């Protein structure tokens, strides 16, 4: 691995981490507000996180 | 606890069921350690020189071991002793099509060290990529000067490799577990028995939480068999990957590729005209936009299974690499603090990997169900569905 690639991989991880963290925090807020809807919120959260993760992995492979 | 009772109970049951596997996995740590100690001694004595000039320092040895682990291989080696060169494991059949069928045992390769002869042709395993190449009696491989890739002819390889074997074992296991579960309903009057008590809630979960909400009451039954198969297949292979057998099936590109192709085919072959309408002539947007959207949506048809493939592969692959690197730290630190730290970290990571194994099986099934749901959706007014 060359140095630019390592930096790129780090940037990808920062971006994906921020994205998934944001999803997680929003989902927590939503569950705290409406505990009875937690099942639906969790499902939506997992799907959104999985989509971001997919893009993150695709970028990691490109890096 | 207010947060959904059923999934929590499910995860708890899953953890309990996998506990024996964790303790089992720890044996791998021990055997690795023993192996590593043997390596140290060999390095210290300075008489370790393999036939292929194997790396001698600990770091590159660990790297080579990890690389070897994540790749598919033609024999099933459980562990090996560096000092004596002994391997514990068993050979697997090699099936090649190279101007005629060649079937022989991979024991002929002597773990990639020797040239195998079959019906007058000679084959050798290239130790860089683990693939079989045709060669001459001395086993020379002509490598490309620039790329370093071998230029020898590669026969078409139908071998039962480690990955293929683990897939077959998973399939047989699934067949027996679920036929027994189905039969136990008839015998016990609608109550699951034995190991089925663990799998019944998972099946009901796939139906009630994945299939029905995403596909809809009307169509979900058509897809249930596929969703259940893919869920348990991915789950079993993920869990197999955590045992010390050193299997890495779902962390293999080709396996996840085939799974994604299945989802792709089922989505597109069972799609109704609304689905295609949403792709080529998106309703509810201005006409010029529809022309721009059509190629993007068409690209999306291929990106969806591609992301399925990458996600599963990368998660399992990365998990294996991280876990083995943490285990490898033990041999680099060579002190009781480093070893116990890496042991504790590996233990926690193993538990995390079990969670990932379930989560990835769930995500794969979930997204497949989502795509199927989009393919059979019937109302016209909803936007944002591809």
PDB file of C-alpha atoms in Angstrom, chain A residues 35 38-39 42-43 46-47 50-51 53-54 57 61, chain B residues 2-4 310-311 313-315 359-360 362-363 366:
ATOM      1  CA  UNK A  35     -40.258   3.396  21.703  1.00  0.00           C
ATOM      2  CA  UNK A  38     -38.409   0.802  17.551  1.00  0.00           C
ATOM      3  CA  UNK A  39     -38.746  -2.273  15.339  1.00  0.00           C
ATOM      4  CA  UNK A  42     -34.136  -0.467  13.690  1.00  0.00           C
ATOM      5  CA  UNK A  43     -34.915  -2.011  10.320  1.00  0.00           C
ATOM      6  CA  UNK A  46     -29.840  -1.234   9.460  1.00  0.00           C
ATOM      7  CA  UNK A  47     -30.746  -0.774   5.803  1.00  0.00           C
ATOM      8  CA  UNK A  50     -25.784  -1.246   5.132  1.00  0.00           C
ATOM      9  CA  UNK A  51     -26.081   1.028   2.116  1.00  0.00           C
ATOM     10  CA  UNK A  53     -21.254   0.439   4.334  1.00  0.00           C
ATOM     11  CA  UNK A  54     -21.587  -0.907   0.808  1.00  0.00           C
ATOM     12  CA  UNK A  57     -16.380  -0.934   0.980  1.00  0.00           C
ATOM     13  CA  UNK A  61     -11.533  -1.583  -2.830  1.00  0.00           C
TER      14      UNK A  61
ATOM     15  CA  UNK B   2     -38.869  -1.448  25.887  1.00  0.00           C
ATOM     16  CA  UNK B   3     -36.752  -2.138  22.818  1.00  0.00           C
ATOM     17  CA  UNK B   4     -38.315  -4.965  20.843  1.00  0.00           C
ATOM     18  CA  UNK B 310     -19.259  -6.587  -1.954  1.00  0.00           C
ATOM     19  CA  UNK B 311     -20.913  -6.066   1.422  1.00  0.00           C
ATOM     20  CA  UNK B 313     -17.568 -10.473   1.072  1.00  0.00           C
ATOM     21  CA  UNK B 314     -15.862  -7.407   2.557  1.00  0.00           C
ATOM     22  CA  UNK B 315     -17.425  -7.781   5.991  1.00  0.00           C
ATOM     23  CA  UNK B 359     -26.182  -9.266  10.979  1.00  0.00           C
ATOM     24  CA  UNK B 360     -24.780  -9.958   7.519  1.00  0.00           C
ATOM     25  CA  UNK B 362     -29.965 -10.639   8.087  1.00  0.00           C
ATOM     26  CA  UNK B 363     -28.866  -7.747   5.860  1.00  0.00           C
ATOM     27  CA  UNK B 366     -33.397  -8.124   4.145  1.00  0.00           C
TER      28      UNK B 366
END
